[in-house]
Short mmCIF file of C-alpha atoms in Angstrom, two decimals:
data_model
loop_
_atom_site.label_atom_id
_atom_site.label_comp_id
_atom_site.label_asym_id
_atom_site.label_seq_id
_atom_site.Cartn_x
_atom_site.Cartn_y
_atom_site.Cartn_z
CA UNK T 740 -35.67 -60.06 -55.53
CA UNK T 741 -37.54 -61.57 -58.36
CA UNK T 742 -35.63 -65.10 -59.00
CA UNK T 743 -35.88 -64.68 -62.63
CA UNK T 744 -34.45 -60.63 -62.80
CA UNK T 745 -31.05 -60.85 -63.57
CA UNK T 746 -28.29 -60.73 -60.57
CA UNK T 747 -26.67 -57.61 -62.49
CA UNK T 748 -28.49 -54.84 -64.88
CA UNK T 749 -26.34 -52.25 -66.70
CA UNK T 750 -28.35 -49.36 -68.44
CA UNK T 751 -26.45 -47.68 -71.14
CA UNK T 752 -23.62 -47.24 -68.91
CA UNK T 753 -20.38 -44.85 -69.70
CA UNK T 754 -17.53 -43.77 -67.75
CA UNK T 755 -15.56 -40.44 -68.75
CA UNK T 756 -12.46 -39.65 -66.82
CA UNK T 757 -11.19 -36.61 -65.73
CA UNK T 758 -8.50 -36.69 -68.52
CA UNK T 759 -11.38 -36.74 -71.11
CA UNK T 760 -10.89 -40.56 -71.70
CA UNK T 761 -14.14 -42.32 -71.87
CA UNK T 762 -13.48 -45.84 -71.38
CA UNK T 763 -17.13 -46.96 -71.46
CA UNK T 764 -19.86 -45.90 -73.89
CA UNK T 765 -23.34 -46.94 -73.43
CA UNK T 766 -22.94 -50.25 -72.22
CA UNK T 767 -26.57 -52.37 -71.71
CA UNK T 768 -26.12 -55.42 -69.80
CA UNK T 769 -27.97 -58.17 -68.21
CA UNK T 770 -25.82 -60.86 -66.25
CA UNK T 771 -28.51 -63.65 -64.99
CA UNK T 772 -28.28 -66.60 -61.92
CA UNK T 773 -26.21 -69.10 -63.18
CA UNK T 774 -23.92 -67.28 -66.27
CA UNK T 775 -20.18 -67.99 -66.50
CA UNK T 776 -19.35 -64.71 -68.76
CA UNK T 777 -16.01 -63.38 -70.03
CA UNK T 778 -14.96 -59.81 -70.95
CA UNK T 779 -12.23 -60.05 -73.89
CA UNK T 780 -10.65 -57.36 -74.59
CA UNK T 781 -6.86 -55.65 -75.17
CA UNK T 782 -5.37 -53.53 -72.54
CA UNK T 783 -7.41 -50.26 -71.91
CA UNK T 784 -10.36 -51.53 -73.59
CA UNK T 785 -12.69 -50.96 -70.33
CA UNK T 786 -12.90 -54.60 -69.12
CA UNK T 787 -11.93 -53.16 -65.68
CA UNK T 788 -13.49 -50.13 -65.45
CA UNK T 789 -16.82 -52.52 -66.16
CA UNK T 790 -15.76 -54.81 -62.74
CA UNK T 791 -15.46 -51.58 -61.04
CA UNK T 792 -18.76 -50.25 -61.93
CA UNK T 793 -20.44 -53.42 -61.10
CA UNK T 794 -18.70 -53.30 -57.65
CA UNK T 795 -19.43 -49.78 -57.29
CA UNK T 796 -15.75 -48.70 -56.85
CA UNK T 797 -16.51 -46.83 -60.55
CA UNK T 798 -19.72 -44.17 -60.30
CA UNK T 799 -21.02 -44.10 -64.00
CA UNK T 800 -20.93 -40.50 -65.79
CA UNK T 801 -24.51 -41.83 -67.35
CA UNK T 802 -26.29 -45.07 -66.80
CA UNK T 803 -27.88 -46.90 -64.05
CA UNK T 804 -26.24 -50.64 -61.91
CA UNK T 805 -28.82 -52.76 -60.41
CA UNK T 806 -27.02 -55.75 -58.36
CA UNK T 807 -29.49 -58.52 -57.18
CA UNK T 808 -32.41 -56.32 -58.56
CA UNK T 809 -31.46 -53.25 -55.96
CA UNK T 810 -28.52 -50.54 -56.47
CA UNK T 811 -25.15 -51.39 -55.19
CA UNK T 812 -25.46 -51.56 -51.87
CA UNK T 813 -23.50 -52.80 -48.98
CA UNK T 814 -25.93 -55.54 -47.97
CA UNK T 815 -25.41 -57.15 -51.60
CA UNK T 816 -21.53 -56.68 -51.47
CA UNK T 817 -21.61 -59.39 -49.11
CA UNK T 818 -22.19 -61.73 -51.61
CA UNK T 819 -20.11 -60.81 -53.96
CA UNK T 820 -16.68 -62.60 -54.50
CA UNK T 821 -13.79 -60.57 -56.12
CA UNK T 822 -10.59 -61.40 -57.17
CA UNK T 823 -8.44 -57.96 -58.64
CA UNK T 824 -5.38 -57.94 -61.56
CA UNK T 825 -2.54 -59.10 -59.98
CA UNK T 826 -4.05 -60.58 -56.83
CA UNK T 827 -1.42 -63.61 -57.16
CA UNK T 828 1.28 -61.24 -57.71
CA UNK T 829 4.14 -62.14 -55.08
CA UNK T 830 5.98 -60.97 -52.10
CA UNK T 831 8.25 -63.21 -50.13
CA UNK T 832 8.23 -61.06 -47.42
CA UNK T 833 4.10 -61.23 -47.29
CA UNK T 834 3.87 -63.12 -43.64
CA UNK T 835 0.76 -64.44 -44.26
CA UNK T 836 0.15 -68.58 -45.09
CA UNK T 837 -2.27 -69.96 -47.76
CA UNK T 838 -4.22 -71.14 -44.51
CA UNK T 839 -4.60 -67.51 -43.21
CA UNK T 840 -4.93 -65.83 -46.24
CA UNK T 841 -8.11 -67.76 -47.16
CA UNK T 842 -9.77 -67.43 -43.63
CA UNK T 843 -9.49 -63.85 -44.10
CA UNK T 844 -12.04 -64.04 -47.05
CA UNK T 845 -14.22 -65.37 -44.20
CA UNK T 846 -14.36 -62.04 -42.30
CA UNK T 847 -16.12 -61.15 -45.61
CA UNK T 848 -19.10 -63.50 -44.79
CA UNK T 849 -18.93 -62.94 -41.02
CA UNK T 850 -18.06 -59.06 -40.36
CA UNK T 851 -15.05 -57.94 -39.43
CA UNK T 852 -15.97 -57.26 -35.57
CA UNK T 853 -17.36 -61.26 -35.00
CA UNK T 854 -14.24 -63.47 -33.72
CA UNK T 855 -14.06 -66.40 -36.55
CA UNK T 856 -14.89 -69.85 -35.07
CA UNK T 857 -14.91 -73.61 -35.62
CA UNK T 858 -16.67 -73.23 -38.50
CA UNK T 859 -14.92 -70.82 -40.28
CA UNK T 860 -11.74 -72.67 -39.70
CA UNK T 861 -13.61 -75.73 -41.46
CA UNK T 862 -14.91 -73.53 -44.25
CA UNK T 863 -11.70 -73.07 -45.17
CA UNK T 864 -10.08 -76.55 -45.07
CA UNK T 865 -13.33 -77.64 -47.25
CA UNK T 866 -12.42 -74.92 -50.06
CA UNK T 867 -8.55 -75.51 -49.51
CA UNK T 868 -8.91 -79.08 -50.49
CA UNK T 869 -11.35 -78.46 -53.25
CA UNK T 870 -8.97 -76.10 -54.75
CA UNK T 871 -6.37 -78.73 -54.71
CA UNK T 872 -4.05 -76.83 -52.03
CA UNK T 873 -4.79 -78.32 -48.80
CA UNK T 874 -1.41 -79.13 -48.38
CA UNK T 875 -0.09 -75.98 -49.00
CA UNK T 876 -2.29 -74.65 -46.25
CA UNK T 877 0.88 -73.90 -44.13
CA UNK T 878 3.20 -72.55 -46.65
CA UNK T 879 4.14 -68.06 -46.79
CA UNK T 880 2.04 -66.81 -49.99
CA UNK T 881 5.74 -65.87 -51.05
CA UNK T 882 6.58 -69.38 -51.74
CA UNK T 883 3.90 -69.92 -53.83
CA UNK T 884 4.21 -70.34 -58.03
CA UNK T 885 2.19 -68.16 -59.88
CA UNK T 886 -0.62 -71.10 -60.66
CA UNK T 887 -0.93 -72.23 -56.71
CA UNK T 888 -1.01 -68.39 -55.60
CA UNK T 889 -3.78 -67.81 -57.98
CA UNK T 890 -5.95 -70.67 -56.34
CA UNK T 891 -5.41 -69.24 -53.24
CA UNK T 892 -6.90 -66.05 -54.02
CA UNK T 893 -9.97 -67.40 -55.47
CA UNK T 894 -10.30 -69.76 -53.03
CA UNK T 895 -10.10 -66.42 -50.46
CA UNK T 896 -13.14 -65.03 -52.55
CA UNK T 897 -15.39 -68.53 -52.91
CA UNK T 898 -14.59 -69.32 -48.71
CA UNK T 899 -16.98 -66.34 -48.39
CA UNK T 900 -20.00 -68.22 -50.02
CA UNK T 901 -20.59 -65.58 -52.85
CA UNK T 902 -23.15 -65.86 -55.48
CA UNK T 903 -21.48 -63.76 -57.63
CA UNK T 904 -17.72 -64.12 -58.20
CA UNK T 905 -16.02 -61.37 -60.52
CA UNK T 906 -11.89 -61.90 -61.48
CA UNK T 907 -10.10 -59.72 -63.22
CA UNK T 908 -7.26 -60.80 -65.69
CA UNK T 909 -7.25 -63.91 -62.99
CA UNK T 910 -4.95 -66.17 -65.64
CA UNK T 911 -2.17 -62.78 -66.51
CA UNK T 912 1.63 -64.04 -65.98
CA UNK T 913 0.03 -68.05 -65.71
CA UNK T 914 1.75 -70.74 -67.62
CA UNK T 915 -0.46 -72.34 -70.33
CA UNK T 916 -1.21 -75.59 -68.50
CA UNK T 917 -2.07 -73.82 -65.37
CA UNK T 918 -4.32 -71.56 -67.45
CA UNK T 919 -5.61 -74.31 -68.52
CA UNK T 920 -6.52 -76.07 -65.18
CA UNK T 921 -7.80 -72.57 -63.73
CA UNK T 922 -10.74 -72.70 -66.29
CA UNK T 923 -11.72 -75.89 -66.02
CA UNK T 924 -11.61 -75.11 -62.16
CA UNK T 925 -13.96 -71.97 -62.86
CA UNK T 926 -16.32 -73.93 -64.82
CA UNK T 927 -16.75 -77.03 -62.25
CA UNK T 928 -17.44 -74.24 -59.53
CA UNK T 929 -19.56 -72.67 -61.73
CA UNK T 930 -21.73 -75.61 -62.61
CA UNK T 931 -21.70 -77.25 -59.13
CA UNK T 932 -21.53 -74.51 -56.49
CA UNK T 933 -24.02 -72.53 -58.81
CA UNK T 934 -21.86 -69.28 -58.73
CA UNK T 935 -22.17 -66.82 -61.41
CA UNK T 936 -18.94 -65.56 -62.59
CA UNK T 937 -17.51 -63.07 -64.58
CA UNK T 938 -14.03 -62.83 -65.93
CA UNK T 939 -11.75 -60.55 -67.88
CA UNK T 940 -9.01 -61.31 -69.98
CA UNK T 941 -6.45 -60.03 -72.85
CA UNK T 942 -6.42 -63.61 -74.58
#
């Protein structure tokens, strides 16, 4: 891929539903190395639908994706991060620690059929601590407030190494000063790990 194309290309994109809803008409769109980029919009307006063509959970009813200059593929999947509505939302029955929880992001990086090593293990104790959470690492995702189980799930996505990192309605049910915090989070990583992001949100 041309280091100057843009990581994503949308080509008068729309998506019709079944139901006759079209929740996105003719969308052009070029995301480039580097952007941070938010999608505002109310409730329904398409802001997910647009994640999920990107992904290529979503096939357009008209339009053509390019990701990393090629169609959605699997081999560019890999280095894409993703973070979905509600990924903080909590269950204090979920057995799984912050520690475990972000390793599995690894398997992401690695395959699922490679045994995760050494480095893996120190992958995650490098993103845990730049998130701020390192000493959560041993505590059920359960336990968590809604601002520390929110870090955890990015930091599940960015443990990968992605060079794209997409988060949808990441900041819904967070207090104001944890909002707060979470951007200024997303903008450090975005200026000094180099990861294009985008983001929806209501606000």
């Amino acid at each position: 891929m041309d280091k100057t194309s843009p990581i994503i290309e949308l080509r008068d994109i729309s998506v019709r539903y079944g139901n006759g809803v079209l929740a996105l008409d003719n969308i052009t769109l070029d995301v480039n190395d580097q952007d941070l980029i938010g999608l505002i919009g109310p409730n329904g307006a398409g802001k997910s639908t647009l994640l999920s063509v990107i992904l290529g959970l979503t096939k357009p009813t008209s339009g053509s994706v390019k990701l990393f200059g090629n169609g959605v593929l699997a081999k560019n999947l890999k280095y894409v991060g993703y973070v979905p509505q509600k990924a903080q939302a909590q269950d204090p029955n979920f057995p799984f620690t912050v520690f475990e929880t972000v390793m599995l992001g690894r398997t992401a990086r690695t395959g699922l059929l490679r045994r995760l090593g050494a480095r893996d293990r120190q992958k995650v104790v490098e993103v845990l601590k730049l998130f701020g959470i390192y000493e959560l690492k041993d505590r059920k995702i359960g336990q968590l407030s809604g601002g520390q189980s929110q870090r955890v799930f990015v930091a599940k996505a960015i443990v990968a190494e992605p060079k794209l990192l997409l988060l949808d309605e990441p900041t819904s049910g967070v207090d104001a000063v944890s909002k707060a915090e979470f951007y200024e989070m997303l903008e450090r990583l975005n200026k000094e790990m180099r990861i294009t992001m985008i983001l929806s949100s209501h606000d």
